CSV table of C-alpha atoms in Angstrom, one decimal:
chain,number,residue,atom,x,y,z
A,1,MET,CA,64.2,111.4,53.0
A,2,THR,CA,64.3,109.2,56.0
A,3,SER,CA,67.4,108.8,58.3
A,4,VAL,CA,68.1,105.6,60.1
A,5,SER,CA,70.6,105.3,63.0
A,6,ASN,CA,72.0,102.2,64.6
A,7,ILE,CA,72.8,102.1,68.3
A,8,VAL,CA,75.6,99.7,69.2
A,9,CYS,CA,76.2,98.7,72.8
A,10,VAL,CA,79.6,97.3,73.3
A,11,PRO,CA,80.2,95.6,76.7
A,12,ILE,CA,83.4,96.8,78.2
A,13,GLY,CA,85.2,94.3,80.5
A,14,PRO,CA,87.7,95.1,83.2
A,15,GLN,CA,90.8,97.1,82.2
A,16,ILE,CA,94.0,96.9,84.4
A,17,LEU,CA,96.5,99.8,84.3
A,18,TYR,CA,99.8,99.6,86.2
A,19,PRO,CA,103.3,101.0,86.2
A,20,ASN,CA,106.3,98.8,85.5
A,21,ALA,CA,108.4,100.2,88.3
A,22,PHE,CA,108.1,102.1,91.6
A,23,THR,CA,110.6,103.7,94.0
A,24,PRO,CA,109.8,103.4,97.7
A,25,ASN,CA,112.8,105.5,98.8
A,26,GLY,CA,111.2,108.3,100.9
A,27,ASP,CA,111.2,111.1,98.3
A,28,GLN,CA,107.3,111.1,98.2
A,29,HIS,CA,107.2,110.1,94.5
A,30,ASN,CA,106.1,106.6,93.3
A,31,GLU,CA,106.3,105.3,96.9
A,32,ARG,CA,103.7,102.6,96.4
A,33,PHE,CA,102.9,100.1,93.7
A,34,THR,CA,99.3,100.7,93.0
A,35,ILE,CA,97.1,99.5,90.1
A,36,THR,CA,94.1,101.1,88.5
A,37,ILE,CA,91.2,98.8,87.5
A,38,LEU,CA,88.3,100.1,85.4
A,39,ASN,CA,84.9,98.5,85.2
A,40,VAL,CA,85.3,96.3,88.2
A,41,GLU,CA,82.9,95.3,91.0
A,42,GLU,CA,85.6,93.8,93.3
A,43,ALA,CA,89.2,92.8,93.0
A,44,ARG,CA,92.3,91.8,95.0
A,45,MET,CA,96.0,92.2,94.3
A,46,MET,CA,98.8,90.0,95.5
A,47,VAL,CA,102.6,90.5,95.2
A,48,PHE,CA,105.1,87.6,95.1
A,49,ASN,CA,108.9,87.3,95.2
A,50,ARG,CA,110.9,85.1,92.8
A,51,TRP,CA,110.3,82.1,94.9
A,52,GLY,CA,106.6,82.4,94.9
A,53,GLU,CA,106.3,83.7,98.5
A,54,LYS,CA,103.4,86.0,99.0
A,55,LEU,CA,104.6,89.4,100.2
A,56,PHE,CA,101.4,91.4,100.0
A,57,GLU,CA,97.7,91.0,99.5
A,58,SER,CA,94.9,93.5,99.6
A,59,THR,CA,91.3,94.0,98.4
A,60,ASP,CA,91.8,97.8,98.8
A,61,LEU,CA,93.5,98.7,95.6
A,62,ASN,CA,94.0,102.3,96.7
A,63,THR,CA,96.4,101.1,99.4
A,64,GLY,CA,99.1,99.6,97.2
A,65,TRP,CA,102.2,97.8,98.2
A,66,ASP,CA,104.9,99.9,99.9
A,67,GLY,CA,107.8,97.6,99.2
A,68,LEU,CA,107.8,96.1,102.8
A,69,TYR,CA,107.5,92.5,103.9
A,70,LYS,CA,106.8,91.8,107.6
A,71,GLY,CA,107.7,95.5,108.2
A,72,ARG,CA,111.1,95.3,106.6
A,73,PRO,CA,112.2,96.7,103.1
A,74,VAL,CA,112.6,94.1,100.4
A,75,GLN,CA,115.5,94.1,98.1
A,76,GLU,CA,115.6,95.9,94.7
A,77,GLY,CA,114.4,93.6,92.0
A,78,VAL,CA,111.5,92.3,89.9
A,79,TYR,CA,108.4,91.1,91.7
A,80,VAL,CA,105.3,89.3,90.3
A,81,PHE,CA,101.8,90.6,90.9
A,82,ARG,CA,98.5,89.0,90.3
A,83,VAL,CA,95.1,90.7,90.1
A,84,GLU,CA,91.8,88.8,90.3
A,85,GLY,CA,88.2,89.9,90.5
A,86,VAL,CA,84.8,90.4,89.0
A,87,GLY,CA,83.9,93.0,86.4
A,88,TYR,CA,80.7,95.1,86.4
A,89,ASP,CA,79.6,92.9,83.5
A,90,GLY,CA,79.9,89.8,85.7
A,91,THR,CA,83.0,88.4,84.0
A,92,LEU,CA,85.8,86.9,86.2
A,93,PHE,CA,89.2,88.2,85.4
A,94,SER,CA,92.8,87.4,86.4
A,95,GLN,CA,95.9,89.0,85.2
A,96,ALA,CA,99.6,88.7,86.2
A,97,GLY,CA,102.5,90.9,85.5
A,98,THR,CA,105.8,92.1,86.9
A,99,VAL,CA,106.9,95.3,88.6
A,100,THR,CA,110.5,96.5,89.3
A,101,LEU,CA,111.2,97.9,92.8
A,102,ILE,CA,114.0,100.5,92.7
A,103,ARG,CA,115.5,101.9,95.9
């Protein structure tokens, strides 16, 4: 009896994981809005207010946004973020979402 196996290679594109809220209130829990991106070569994150004004931008995704703009705390509310980059498989990606800042 002969056994035959198939090997399947499934390309995995970038995967973006992020919380829906954070609390920069000084209690050392959830102080920064950070995202986790799997299978990426490079990426950048931007955060905007409801009027489209860019409050934060970074290519260091470990830094995250601390809820400040020009050194001052922003108001509680919902903010829009956008993540753009290149995956290890060479695909370009872009994803937007919202995060709630709670003080």
